[in-house]
Short mmCIF file of C-alpha atoms in Angstrom, two decimals:
data_model
loop_
_atom_site.label_atom_id
_atom_site.label_comp_id
_atom_site.label_asym_id
_atom_site.label_seq_id
_atom_site.Cartn_x
_atom_site.Cartn_y
_atom_site.Cartn_z
CA UNK H 710 -7.37 9.64 -18.25
CA UNK H 711 -6.40 7.13 -15.58
CA UNK H 712 -3.10 7.23 -13.71
CA UNK H 713 -2.02 4.69 -11.10
CA UNK H 714 0.29 5.24 -8.13
CA UNK H 715 1.83 1.99 -6.92
CA UNK H 716 4.89 0.75 -5.02
CA UNK H 717 8.01 -0.91 -6.43
CA UNK H 718 9.14 -2.71 -3.32
CA UNK H 719 7.83 -3.87 0.08
CA UNK H 720 5.48 -0.94 0.66
CA UNK H 721 6.15 2.24 2.66
CA UNK H 722 7.74 3.85 -0.42
CA UNK H 723 5.97 7.20 -0.03
CA UNK H 724 2.92 6.56 -2.24
CA UNK H 725 0.71 8.66 0.02
CA UNK H 726 2.65 11.84 -0.65
CA UNK H 727 2.76 11.23 -4.41
CA UNK H 728 -0.99 10.50 -4.50
CA UNK H 729 -1.71 13.60 -2.40
CA UNK H 730 0.39 15.66 -4.81
CA UNK H 731 -1.12 14.26 -8.02
CA UNK H 732 -4.64 14.54 -6.59
CA UNK H 733 -4.40 18.30 -7.11
CA UNK H 734 -4.95 17.71 -10.84
CA UNK H 735 -7.37 14.77 -10.44
CA UNK H 736 -11.14 14.60 -10.12
CA UNK H 737 -11.50 11.12 -8.62
CA UNK H 738 -9.11 9.07 -6.46
CA UNK H 739 -9.74 5.34 -6.11
CA UNK H 740 -8.35 2.88 -3.58
CA UNK H 741 -8.46 -0.38 -5.54
CA UNK H 742 -7.11 -3.11 -3.20
CA UNK H 743 -5.92 -3.95 0.29
CA UNK H 744 -7.37 -2.86 3.59
CA UNK H 745 -6.50 -1.17 6.85
CA UNK H 746 -3.38 -3.32 7.28
CA UNK H 747 -1.08 -0.64 5.88
CA UNK H 748 -1.13 3.12 5.94
CA UNK H 749 -0.08 6.16 3.95
CA UNK H 750 1.46 9.07 5.84
CA UNK H 751 0.48 12.51 4.51
CA UNK H 752 1.90 15.89 5.51
CA UNK H 753 0.01 18.93 4.20
CA UNK H 754 -1.44 22.28 5.26
CA UNK H 755 -3.89 20.56 7.62
CA UNK H 756 -1.20 18.63 9.51
CA UNK H 757 0.16 15.09 9.52
CA UNK H 758 -2.14 12.13 8.87
CA UNK H 759 -1.87 8.35 8.70
CA UNK H 760 -4.58 7.05 6.37
CA UNK H 761 -5.47 3.36 6.19
CA UNK H 762 -8.59 3.15 4.02
CA UNK H 763 -9.34 6.62 2.68
CA UNK H 764 -7.52 7.50 -0.56
CA UNK H 765 -4.62 9.89 -0.01
CA UNK H 766 -6.21 12.58 -2.20
CA UNK H 767 -9.05 13.11 0.27
CA UNK H 768 -7.73 16.51 1.39
CA UNK H 769 -8.83 18.42 -1.71
CA UNK H 770 -12.40 19.72 -1.82
CA UNK H 771 -12.64 19.24 -5.60
CA UNK H 772 -12.01 15.47 -5.48
CA UNK H 773 -14.28 12.48 -4.96
CA UNK H 774 -12.78 9.61 -2.96
CA UNK H 775 -13.78 6.12 -4.03
CA UNK H 776 -13.43 2.80 -2.22
CA UNK H 777 -13.27 0.21 -5.00
CA UNK H 778 -14.65 -3.31 -5.07
CA UNK H 779 -11.14 -4.75 -4.57
CA UNK H 780 -10.74 -3.20 -1.12
CA UNK H 781 -11.10 -5.08 2.17
CA UNK H 782 -13.60 -2.65 3.65
CA UNK H 783 -13.43 -2.22 7.41
CA UNK H 784 -16.40 0.08 7.92
CA UNK H 785 -15.64 1.21 11.53
CA UNK H 786 -12.06 2.06 10.53
CA UNK H 787 -13.28 4.04 7.52
CA UNK H 788 -15.65 6.08 9.67
CA UNK H 789 -13.03 6.67 12.34
CA UNK H 790 -10.71 8.01 9.63
CA UNK H 791 -13.35 10.32 8.20
CA UNK H 792 -14.01 11.73 11.66
CA UNK H 793 -10.29 12.10 12.41
CA UNK H 794 -9.62 14.29 9.38
CA UNK H 795 -12.78 16.38 9.82
CA UNK H 796 -11.78 16.98 13.44
CA UNK H 797 -8.54 18.53 12.17
CA UNK H 798 -10.36 21.00 9.93
CA UNK H 799 -10.40 19.07 6.65
CA UNK H 800 -13.66 19.68 4.71
CA UNK H 801 -16.00 16.67 4.86
CA UNK H 802 -14.88 14.49 1.94
CA UNK H 803 -17.11 13.34 -0.90
CA UNK H 804 -16.99 9.52 -0.65
CA UNK H 805 -18.38 6.69 -2.74
CA UNK H 806 -18.15 3.03 -1.71
CA UNK H 807 -18.56 0.23 -4.21
CA UNK H 808 -21.67 -1.89 -3.73
CA UNK H 809 -19.46 -4.84 -4.73
CA UNK H 810 -16.83 -4.23 -2.04
CA UNK H 811 -16.73 -6.86 0.69
CA UNK H 812 -16.59 -6.15 4.40
CA UNK H 813 -13.99 -7.05 6.99
CA UNK H 814 -15.94 -8.62 9.84
CA UNK H 815 -14.95 -8.55 13.50
CA UNK H 816 -14.30 -12.29 13.36
CA UNK H 817 -11.79 -11.83 10.52
CA UNK H 818 -9.63 -9.83 12.91
CA UNK H 819 -9.99 -12.49 15.59
CA UNK H 820 -9.07 -15.28 13.17
CA UNK H 821 -6.01 -13.28 12.13
CA UNK H 822 -4.94 -12.98 15.77
CA UNK H 823 -5.65 -16.64 16.51
CA UNK H 824 -3.62 -17.86 13.52
CA UNK H 825 -0.60 -15.71 14.36
CA UNK H 826 -0.82 -17.01 17.93
CA UNK H 827 -1.02 -20.62 16.69
CA UNK H 828 1.95 -20.20 14.33
CA UNK H 829 4.03 -18.53 17.05
CA UNK H 830 7.65 -18.34 15.85
CA UNK H 831 6.63 -19.26 12.28
CA UNK H 832 4.06 -16.48 11.93
CA UNK H 833 3.83 -14.18 8.88
CA UNK H 834 4.21 -10.97 10.86
CA UNK H 835 0.59 -10.03 10.20
CA UNK H 836 -0.74 -6.63 11.26
CA UNK H 837 -3.72 -8.60 12.65
CA UNK H 838 -6.16 -6.46 10.69
CA UNK H 839 -8.09 -9.47 9.41
CA UNK H 840 -6.85 -9.19 5.84
CA UNK H 841 -5.83 -12.80 5.10
CA UNK H 842 -9.01 -14.28 6.64
CA UNK H 843 -11.06 -11.67 4.75
CA UNK H 844 -9.61 -12.53 1.33
CA UNK H 845 -9.74 -16.23 2.16
CA UNK H 846 -13.48 -15.90 2.75
CA UNK H 847 -13.92 -13.76 -0.36
CA UNK H 848 -12.47 -16.45 -2.61
CA UNK H 849 -14.18 -19.23 -0.68
CA UNK H 850 -17.42 -17.35 -1.50
CA UNK H 851 -18.48 -16.91 2.12
CA UNK H 852 -17.68 -13.20 2.42
CA UNK H 853 -20.29 -10.47 2.75
CA UNK H 854 -20.63 -7.97 -0.08
CA UNK H 855 -21.95 -4.48 0.69
CA UNK H 856 -24.87 -5.05 -1.70
CA UNK H 857 -26.06 -8.00 0.42
CA UNK H 858 -26.88 -5.60 3.25
CA UNK H 859 -29.67 -4.19 1.10
CA UNK H 860 -31.07 -7.51 -0.11
CA UNK H 861 -33.59 -9.79 1.58
CA UNK H 862 -33.00 -10.03 5.37
CA UNK H 863 -34.07 -13.68 5.48
CA UNK H 864 -31.50 -14.61 2.84
CA UNK H 865 -28.81 -12.70 4.72
CA UNK H 866 -29.75 -14.43 7.98
CA UNK H 867 -29.56 -17.84 6.29
CA UNK H 868 -26.07 -17.04 5.02
CA UNK H 869 -24.95 -15.77 8.43
CA UNK H 870 -26.01 -19.02 10.06
CA UNK H 871 -24.21 -21.05 7.39
CA UNK H 872 -21.00 -19.01 7.78
CA UNK H 873 -21.10 -19.27 11.57
CA UNK H 874 -21.51 -23.04 11.34
CA UNK H 875 -18.39 -23.25 9.17
CA UNK H 876 -16.34 -20.86 11.31
CA UNK H 877 -17.32 -22.49 14.59
CA UNK H 878 -15.81 -25.83 13.57
CA UNK H 879 -12.42 -24.12 13.24
CA UNK H 880 -12.88 -22.04 16.37
CA UNK H 881 -13.75 -25.07 18.46
CA UNK H 882 -11.34 -27.67 17.15
CA UNK H 883 -8.30 -25.71 15.90
CA UNK H 884 -8.14 -22.50 17.93
CA UNK H 885 -10.15 -23.55 21.02
CA UNK H 886 -11.78 -20.12 21.18
CA UNK H 887 -15.34 -18.83 21.82
CA UNK H 888 -17.86 -19.61 19.08
CA UNK H 889 -19.68 -17.10 16.87
CA UNK H 890 -23.32 -16.30 17.59
CA UNK H 891 -25.44 -15.61 14.45
CA UNK H 892 -27.44 -12.98 16.36
CA UNK H 893 -24.24 -11.03 17.05
CA UNK H 894 -23.15 -11.22 13.42
CA UNK H 895 -26.56 -10.04 12.16
CA UNK H 896 -26.42 -7.13 14.59
CA UNK H 897 -22.94 -6.23 13.33
CA UNK H 898 -24.12 -6.31 9.71
CA UNK H 899 -27.14 -4.12 10.45
CA UNK H 900 -24.88 -1.57 12.14
CA UNK H 901 -22.65 -1.56 9.06
CA UNK H 902 -25.71 -1.12 6.83
CA UNK H 903 -26.77 2.02 8.68
CA UNK H 904 -23.25 3.48 8.57
CA UNK H 905 -22.48 2.82 4.92
CA UNK H 906 -25.88 3.39 3.30
CA UNK H 907 -25.32 7.07 2.31
CA UNK H 908 -22.12 6.24 0.42
CA UNK H 909 -22.99 3.07 -1.53
CA UNK H 910 -22.64 3.40 -5.28
CA UNK H 911 -22.27 1.37 -8.47
CA UNK H 912 -18.64 2.48 -8.64
CA UNK H 913 -17.85 0.74 -11.92
CA UNK H 914 -20.70 2.58 -13.68
CA UNK H 915 -19.78 5.85 -11.97
CA UNK H 916 -16.19 5.57 -13.20
CA UNK H 917 -17.29 4.50 -16.70
CA UNK H 918 -19.41 7.64 -17.04
CA UNK H 919 -16.70 9.82 -15.51
CA UNK H 920 -14.14 8.60 -18.03
CA UNK H 921 -16.55 9.22 -20.91
CA UNK H 922 -16.85 12.79 -19.62
CA UNK H 923 -13.06 13.19 -19.67
CA UNK H 924 -12.57 13.23 -15.91
CA UNK H 925 -9.09 12.63 -14.42
CA UNK H 926 -8.95 9.44 -12.32
CA UNK H 927 -6.12 8.45 -9.99
CA UNK H 928 -5.77 4.87 -8.76
CA UNK H 929 -3.98 4.36 -5.44
CA UNK H 930 -2.47 1.02 -4.51
CA UNK H 931 -1.32 -0.33 -1.18
CA UNK H 932 2.06 -1.93 -0.39
CA UNK H 933 4.34 -2.76 -3.34
CA UNK H 934 5.32 -5.27 -6.02
CA UNK H 935 7.24 -7.54 -3.68
CA UNK H 936 4.14 -8.06 -1.53
CA UNK H 937 2.03 -9.26 -4.46
CA UNK H 938 0.70 -12.81 -3.85
CA UNK H 939 1.64 -13.97 -7.37
CA UNK H 940 4.81 -12.04 -8.13
CA UNK H 941 6.16 -11.14 -4.68
CA UNK H 942 8.17 -12.90 -1.99
CA UNK H 943 5.52 -15.58 -1.43
CA UNK H 944 4.42 -16.61 1.18
CA UNK H 945 5.51 -13.43 3.00
CA UNK H 946 3.10 -11.36 0.94
CA UNK H 947 -0.24 -9.63 1.32
CA UNK H 948 -3.53 -11.19 0.24
CA UNK H 949 -4.52 -8.98 -2.71
CA UNK H 950 -2.64 -8.02 -5.85
CA UNK H 951 -0.49 -4.92 -5.38
CA UNK H 952 0.09 -4.42 -9.11
CA UNK H 953 -1.28 -1.59 -11.27
CA UNK H 954 -2.83 -4.21 -13.56
CA UNK H 955 -5.17 -5.14 -10.72
CA UNK H 956 -6.29 -1.51 -10.57
CA UNK H 957 -8.61 -2.21 -13.48
CA UNK H 958 -10.17 -5.16 -11.62
CA UNK H 959 -10.26 -3.53 -8.18
CA UNK H 960 -11.87 -0.34 -9.50
CA UNK H 961 -14.03 -1.90 -12.21
CA UNK H 962 -12.61 -0.11 -15.24
CA UNK H 963 -11.26 -1.37 -18.59
CA UNK H 964 -7.51 -2.09 -18.41
CA UNK H 965 -6.79 -0.01 -21.52
CA UNK H 966 -7.86 3.13 -19.62
CA UNK H 967 -4.72 3.08 -17.43
CA UNK H 968 -2.35 5.33 -19.39
CA UNK H 969 0.27 6.26 -16.80
CA UNK H 970 1.78 4.15 -14.02
CA UNK H 971 3.79 6.09 -11.46
CA UNK H 972 5.84 3.59 -9.47
CA UNK H 973 7.25 4.88 -6.20
CA UNK H 974 10.76 3.90 -5.06
CA UNK H 975 12.52 4.99 -1.91
CA UNK H 976 16.10 6.25 -2.20
CA UNK H 977 16.95 3.50 0.32
CA UNK H 978 15.01 0.38 1.32
CA UNK H 979 12.67 -0.37 4.19
CA UNK H 980 10.18 -3.11 5.01
CA UNK H 981 7.68 -4.06 7.71
CA UNK H 982 7.05 -7.72 8.44
CA UNK H 983 8.88 -10.93 7.70
CA UNK H 984 10.41 -12.10 4.42
CA UNK H 985 13.61 -12.01 2.37
CA UNK H 986 15.30 -8.59 2.32
CA UNK H 987 18.67 -8.91 0.61
CA UNK H 988 20.05 -5.40 1.14
CA UNK H 989 19.03 -5.26 4.82
CA UNK H 990 21.36 -3.57 7.31
CA UNK H 991 21.50 -3.98 11.08
CA UNK H 992 22.77 -2.47 14.31
CA UNK H 993 23.81 1.15 14.66
CA UNK H 994 23.88 1.67 10.89
CA UNK H 995 20.22 0.63 10.60
CA UNK H 996 19.20 2.55 13.72
CA UNK H 997 20.66 5.78 12.37
CA UNK H 998 18.92 5.45 9.00
CA UNK H 999 15.67 4.47 10.73
CA UNK H 1000 15.85 7.46 13.05
CA UNK H 1001 16.46 9.90 10.21
CA UNK H 1002 14.18 8.26 7.65
CA UNK H 1003 10.65 8.88 6.47
CA UNK H 1004 8.87 11.72 8.22
CA UNK H 1005 9.81 11.44 11.87
CA UNK H 1006 11.45 8.03 11.61
CA UNK H 1007 10.80 4.75 9.83
CA UNK H 1008 7.94 3.17 11.77
CA UNK H 1009 4.85 1.47 10.36
CA UNK H 1010 1.92 3.86 9.79
CA UNK H 1011 -0.51 1.16 10.96
CA UNK H 1012 1.44 -0.83 13.55
CA UNK H 1013 4.08 1.61 14.77
CA UNK H 1014 6.59 -1.22 14.36
CA UNK H 1015 10.16 -0.18 13.53
CA UNK H 1016 10.77 -0.85 9.85
CA UNK H 1017 13.63 -3.04 8.71
CA UNK H 1018 16.21 -0.92 6.92
CA UNK H 1019 18.49 -1.48 3.94
CA UNK H 1020 20.35 0.16 1.10
CA UNK H 1021 18.66 0.78 -2.24
CA UNK H 1022 18.14 -2.54 -4.03
CA UNK H 1023 18.47 -2.14 -7.80
CA UNK H 1024 17.59 -5.80 -8.46
CA UNK H 1025 14.34 -5.73 -6.51
CA UNK H 1026 13.41 -2.26 -7.78
CA UNK H 1027 14.05 -3.09 -11.43
CA UNK H 1028 11.83 -6.15 -11.05
CA UNK H 1029 9.18 -4.22 -9.12
CA UNK H 1030 9.03 -1.52 -11.78
CA UNK H 1031 8.82 -4.11 -14.55
CA UNK H 1032 5.95 -5.92 -12.89
CA UNK H 1033 4.06 -2.67 -12.43
CA UNK H 1034 4.41 -1.64 -16.08
CA UNK H 1035 6.09 1.58 -14.98
CA UNK H 1036 5.95 4.71 -17.12
CA UNK H 1037 7.39 7.04 -14.45
CA UNK H 1038 9.40 6.49 -11.27
CA UNK H 1039 8.88 8.77 -8.28
CA UNK H 1040 12.09 8.64 -6.21
CA UNK H 1041 11.29 9.55 -2.59
CA UNK H 1042 12.99 10.53 0.70
CA UNK H 1043 16.23 11.36 -1.09
CA UNK H 1044 16.90 14.10 1.45
CA UNK H 1045 17.30 11.49 4.20
CA UNK H 1046 20.63 10.30 2.76
CA UNK H 1047 22.26 13.71 3.10
CA UNK H 1048 24.11 12.71 6.30
CA UNK H 1049 26.20 10.00 4.58
CA UNK H 1050 29.74 10.44 3.30
CA UNK H 1051 29.32 7.29 1.18
CA UNK H 1052 26.18 5.46 0.08
CA UNK H 1053 26.20 1.72 -0.67
CA UNK H 1054 23.81 0.47 -3.38
CA UNK H 1055 22.86 -3.17 -3.99
CA UNK H 1056 23.49 -3.64 -7.73
CA UNK H 1057 23.30 -7.46 -7.99
CA UNK H 1058 22.78 -10.65 -5.99
CA UNK H 1059 25.22 -13.49 -5.42
CA UNK H 1060 23.38 -16.82 -5.26
CA UNK H 1061 25.38 -20.06 -4.89
CA UNK H 1062 28.47 -18.34 -6.29
CA UNK H 1063 26.69 -16.84 -9.32
CA UNK H 1064 26.03 -13.13 -9.86
CA UNK H 1065 22.60 -12.08 -11.12
CA UNK H 1066 20.69 -8.86 -11.66
CA UNK H 1067 17.38 -10.71 -12.13
CA UNK H 1068 15.02 -11.07 -9.18
CA UNK H 1069 14.58 -14.77 -8.26
CA UNK H 1070 11.80 -16.80 -6.66
CA UNK H 1071 11.69 -16.99 -2.87
CA UNK H 1072 13.77 -20.12 -2.33
CA UNK H 1073 16.72 -18.67 -4.26
CA UNK H 1074 16.11 -15.20 -2.89
CA UNK H 1075 16.67 -16.45 0.65
CA UNK H 1076 20.18 -17.59 -0.36
CA UNK H 1077 21.05 -14.26 -2.01
CA UNK H 1078 23.83 -12.02 -0.77
CA UNK H 1079 24.00 -8.36 -1.84
CA UNK H 1080 26.64 -7.19 -4.30
CA UNK H 1081 27.26 -3.60 -3.22
CA UNK H 1082 28.72 -0.64 -5.07
CA UNK H 1083 29.54 2.48 -3.05
CA UNK H 1084 28.82 5.97 -4.35
CA UNK H 1085 30.06 9.25 -2.85
CA UNK H 1086 27.45 11.08 -0.77
CA UNK H 1087 26.61 14.79 -1.04
CA UNK H 1088 26.72 15.32 2.73
CA UNK H 1089 24.33 18.29 2.89
CA UNK H 1090 20.64 19.17 3.21
CA UNK H 1091 18.79 19.26 -0.13
CA UNK H 1092 15.34 20.25 1.16
CA UNK H 1093 13.91 23.34 -0.48
CA UNK H 1094 15.62 22.78 -3.84
CA UNK H 1095 13.10 22.93 -6.72
CA UNK H 1096 15.37 22.69 -9.78
CA UNK H 1097 17.06 19.37 -10.54
CA UNK H 1098 20.21 21.09 -11.79
CA UNK H 1099 20.62 22.82 -8.43
CA UNK H 1100 21.03 19.50 -6.61
CA UNK H 1101 24.62 18.69 -5.58
CA UNK H 1102 26.53 16.87 -8.30
CA UNK H 1103 26.91 13.67 -6.23
CA UNK H 1104 23.18 13.71 -5.55
CA UNK H 1105 22.41 13.89 -9.27
CA UNK H 1106 24.93 11.12 -9.90
CA UNK H 1107 23.16 8.93 -7.36
CA UNK H 1108 19.77 9.47 -9.03
CA UNK H 1109 21.17 8.84 -12.51
CA UNK H 1110 23.07 5.75 -11.35
CA UNK H 1111 19.88 4.25 -9.92
CA UNK H 1112 17.93 5.21 -13.03
CA UNK H 1113 20.44 3.43 -15.27
CA UNK H 1114 20.42 0.29 -13.10
CA UNK H 1115 16.63 -0.06 -12.89
CA UNK H 1116 16.02 0.91 -16.51
CA UNK H 1117 12.98 3.15 -15.90
CA UNK H 1118 12.84 6.96 -16.00
CA UNK H 1119 12.93 8.82 -12.69
CA UNK H 1120 10.71 11.80 -13.48
CA UNK H 1121 9.94 12.96 -9.93
CA UNK H 1122 12.32 13.35 -7.00
CA UNK H 1123 10.94 13.94 -3.50
CA UNK H 1124 13.28 15.86 -1.22
CA UNK H 1125 11.10 16.37 1.83
CA UNK H 1126 7.82 15.28 3.47
CA UNK H 1127 5.43 18.00 2.30
CA UNK H 1128 3.62 18.01 -1.04
CA UNK H 1129 5.72 21.03 -2.16
CA UNK H 1130 8.99 19.11 -1.67
CA UNK H 1131 9.15 17.69 -5.17
CA UNK H 1132 11.43 18.14 -8.17
CA UNK H 1133 10.11 17.38 -11.67
CA UNK H 1134 12.96 16.29 -13.91
CA UNK H 1135 10.95 16.55 -17.13
CA UNK H 1136 10.12 20.20 -16.48
#
């Protein structure tokens, strides 16, 4: 059986914890898209970790961690992560890397930096991890697939020279930066070959056989619905599909195998990077929520940037869950809201004098104003509670109000950072 864990919103919803938790009953965990531009924060018996490429289920010794073909594979980052968890006492993980995955090159990161510098005040708020240039090259058919490292060296050299010729035109005439040397790029590729060789696998075939054997597979996505390049807040989006449907493509499995889609929603909203954010709050109100939020504050796991804060957005979350094909909602960081006497919730948008509960395209979204409804808070600490019925009445009302507004069942409630801090409503 295949389950997918994906985000409903802008990312940073708490997918890492939910993946870590569900990995306990999984055999294989697959990262199916994205790269090292976003991270998942995990708190478990080994400590606190910020993962960027490794799947969040890597901490169990019974699991195999897979990097799918849809991932932007930064090989040095992957190896640094492996070493960082082993250094903290985590057993060396079993890892497989798709031979069809493509590699983030050092020049992708430079191009990312150069473009943000060129755009200046009109930049996209990139993490400068090379992701947009990587996917641009992938679809322009000038990226480097892992399998090419093990093909004919002369053919690889010919491609390197061709790619450098193309890139150097842009470097010279648009960015006015140093040119690429084919010898340096070949050396980089040979270093990557040596590092990745023990892990390379026909992942699609491996997963096909695993599913035939009845193995449990968990797909882990990066970011959330609103960062999808087709269905998100374009152009302030990421460069690969963040939807569960892409899990089939990015892992190389049949789409009909995905039986359960757990979509993660925060009990409030947060976002890193630019783009429309209708329920956003500012000033002291935002600072207080940011300070109390997440696990040790709301700051990007990759960049350390302070996240933008807002109240729960029912319009965006309903849309995000619909686009994911949600079967279950995991409602996270609910405990954070325990300090509030009252909790505003964005239940609709006002656009040009009209009220809507449907999520619009970007041009209209940027005109939207939040329609807020205020619910009474529970004003106490709910960590440690395991039974849904033991939650304060106002806390249950908040959950059930959100559930009614988004139209998808909230089956898991997270009330703390560790994997044990979870309440199953259907149990």
